[in-house]
XYZ file of C-alpha atoms in Angstrom:
193
model
C -8.791 -15.864 -11.426
C -8.070 -14.341 -7.818
C -4.500 -15.036 -6.278
C -5.889 -14.626 -2.864
C -9.302 -16.467 -2.054
C -11.300 -15.896 1.250
C -12.149 -19.409 2.643
C -13.929 -18.596 5.632
C -14.549 -15.843 8.356
C -15.714 -17.380 11.810
C -17.269 -15.231 14.372
C -16.004 -16.186 17.678
C -18.047 -14.306 20.222
C -21.493 -14.454 19.348
C -23.921 -13.310 20.493
C -21.962 -10.817 22.725
C -22.663 -7.935 24.655
C -22.928 -4.767 22.585
C -19.661 -3.151 24.121
C -17.807 -6.401 23.595
C -15.051 -6.451 20.955
C -15.751 -8.319 17.601
C -13.434 -11.438 16.885
C -13.299 -12.968 13.679
C -11.258 -16.109 12.654
C -10.150 -15.380 9.074
C -9.007 -18.296 6.645
C -7.665 -17.529 3.339
C -5.605 -19.068 0.822
C -2.799 -17.613 -1.300
C -2.500 -19.491 -4.583
C 0.789 -18.025 -5.732
C 3.447 -15.562 -5.179
C 2.338 -12.135 -5.124
C 4.116 -9.854 -8.041
C 4.810 -6.583 -6.202
C 7.561 -5.649 -3.562
C 6.814 -6.613 -0.148
C 3.510 -8.687 0.228
C 1.297 -7.847 2.884
C -2.287 -8.398 3.770
C -4.081 -5.566 5.546
C -6.967 -6.547 7.997
C -8.926 -4.495 10.460
C -7.838 -4.227 14.052
C -4.770 -3.136 16.078
C -5.619 -6.267 18.395
C -5.287 -9.018 15.805
C -2.644 -11.555 16.034
C 0.029 -11.079 13.114
C -0.235 -7.489 13.647
C 2.810 -5.423 11.789
C 3.810 -1.791 11.464
C 5.306 -2.109 7.901
C 3.218 -1.961 4.600
C 4.163 -1.472 1.025
C 2.283 -2.935 -1.718
C -0.130 -5.381 -0.161
C -3.771 -6.179 0.683
C -5.984 -4.049 3.014
C -8.853 -5.181 5.056
C -10.935 -3.003 7.534
C -13.706 -3.602 9.970
C -16.302 -0.961 9.780
C -19.767 -0.266 11.569
C -21.858 1.363 9.083
C -25.049 3.725 10.128
C -27.046 3.229 6.829
C -27.807 0.663 4.234
C -28.032 3.267 1.310
C -24.690 3.647 -0.038
C -21.686 1.093 -0.109
C -18.639 2.313 1.696
C -15.784 4.219 0.190
C -13.026 2.934 2.319
C -12.217 -0.804 3.225
C -12.963 -1.468 6.893
C -15.420 -3.088 9.189
C -18.358 -0.925 9.441
C -21.911 -0.857 11.289
C -25.076 0.892 10.101
C -28.505 2.306 10.987
C -31.657 0.291 11.053
C -33.197 0.248 7.295
C -36.050 2.620 8.418
C -33.533 5.098 10.085
C -33.489 8.931 9.513
C -29.352 8.737 9.821
C -28.508 8.006 6.263
C -25.143 9.829 6.520
C -21.627 8.796 6.545
C -21.357 10.954 9.586
C -22.507 8.075 11.565
C -20.020 5.292 10.093
C -17.245 4.050 12.077
C -14.116 2.215 11.033
C -13.443 -0.094 13.971
C -9.949 -0.755 12.989
C -7.435 -2.041 10.201
C -4.429 -4.616 10.546
C -1.348 -5.538 8.181
C -0.572 -8.942 8.112
C 2.238 -10.635 6.313
C 4.415 -11.454 4.566
C 1.822 -13.784 3.033
C 3.311 -17.467 2.292
C 1.707 -19.457 -0.411
C -1.081 -21.799 0.843
C -3.835 -21.707 3.570
C -3.153 -18.984 6.094
C -5.439 -18.175 9.261
C -5.609 -15.447 11.966
C -7.710 -14.112 14.440
C -8.856 -10.400 13.815
C -10.244 -8.498 17.028
C -11.864 -4.790 16.883
C -13.409 -2.735 19.506
C -17.343 -2.277 19.399
C -18.515 0.655 17.914
C -18.204 4.115 19.945
C -21.664 4.534 21.437
C -20.999 8.390 21.856
C -21.397 8.701 18.045
C -24.643 6.589 17.674
C -27.879 8.553 18.135
C -29.764 7.186 20.863
C -32.898 6.561 18.929
C -30.425 4.056 16.810
C -29.063 1.865 19.251
C -31.404 -1.053 18.852
C -32.514 -2.852 15.661
C -30.693 -4.366 12.964
C -27.515 -2.922 11.427
C -24.760 -3.971 9.273
C -20.855 -4.633 9.690
C -18.672 -4.752 6.703
C -15.233 -6.638 6.459
C -13.250 -5.745 3.478
C -10.181 -6.700 1.902
C -8.006 -5.216 -1.012
C -4.842 -5.615 -2.377
C -2.610 -2.659 -3.977
C -5.485 -0.249 -2.980
C -8.003 -2.432 -5.028
C -10.978 -4.148 -3.010
C -11.222 -7.833 -4.220
C -13.598 -9.265 -1.374
C -16.378 -7.699 1.012
C -18.400 -9.709 3.341
C -21.235 -8.210 4.821
C -23.379 -9.182 8.272
C -26.462 -8.298 9.511
C -26.432 -7.503 13.387
C -29.538 -7.489 15.439
C -29.157 -5.284 18.602
C -31.761 -5.928 21.203
C -32.053 -5.805 25.355
C -31.277 -9.128 27.102
C -34.777 -9.118 28.799
C -38.442 -9.164 27.771
C -39.175 -6.329 30.031
C -36.657 -3.983 28.236
C -37.755 -4.953 25.248
C -41.314 -4.470 25.669
C -40.790 -1.100 27.304
C -37.521 0.303 26.281
C -36.331 3.514 28.441
C -35.753 6.636 26.800
C -32.007 6.710 27.416
C -30.721 3.189 26.240
C -29.233 0.998 28.897
C -26.134 0.255 27.023
C -24.951 -2.654 29.314
C -27.970 -4.466 28.647
C -28.149 -4.385 24.963
C -26.805 -7.621 23.209
C -25.557 -8.145 19.458
C -26.411 -11.147 17.365
C -24.351 -11.151 14.134
C -26.018 -13.260 11.619
C -23.170 -15.115 10.879
C -24.646 -18.148 9.119
C -25.822 -15.714 6.328
C -22.944 -13.560 5.186
C -23.129 -11.349 2.088
C -19.865 -12.135 0.113
C -19.014 -9.955 -2.831
C -16.068 -10.592 -4.784
C -14.336 -8.138 -7.283
C -12.015 -9.135 -10.022
C -8.719 -7.064 -9.746
C -5.240 -7.114 -11.602
C -3.080 -9.016 -9.172
C-alpha cells in the first residue's frame, strides 16, 4: 500500500500559448507519518507555491518535456516529446522543465500549485514544433519513483490559414498547446516506504 496517494492533477491554463508556463494543481494524500528523517515532497518548479530549499529524505517530482515516445525517462521530471513519427528519438531533445521541494508533509489531504516554464524553443528542431508531444509529471520518495502522470499535448497554429500552409520557420507566438488533460496516463509503482 502506498503511504502517499496522488488524488488529482488539474491543468489550470489549458489551452494556452506554446510559450506560456505550465500550471498544475496537485492534490495528494499522506496516509501516515513517513519513516525517514525529514519528510519532503519534491515537485517540479522553482515557481511553485510551497517551495523550499531544504532536502533530505523525501519525495521528488519533476516536470519534463520529452522529445520522443520510444523510451521512458531516466529521471523524475516534467518532460515534452517529439511527434510519434519524428526522426528525433534522442534524449538530446528532452527537457526537464523544473523541480520543486515541498514539505514537511502533514498526514491528510494536501494541495499545491506547481508552475514550470514552457520548453526552450531553441532546443526544439523547427520541424518538430507542431504536432503531438508528451509531458510527464513524476514523483519519487527517497529516490524511488512511485507515480508518473503522462499527458499528450497537441501543438498547432491558432489560425486555419497558418495550419493549412505552415511557414518554413515556425511562428512561435501563434502556436497554441492543448494538453489532453481529461485522458492522463497514470502509472503507479510499488516502493518501500
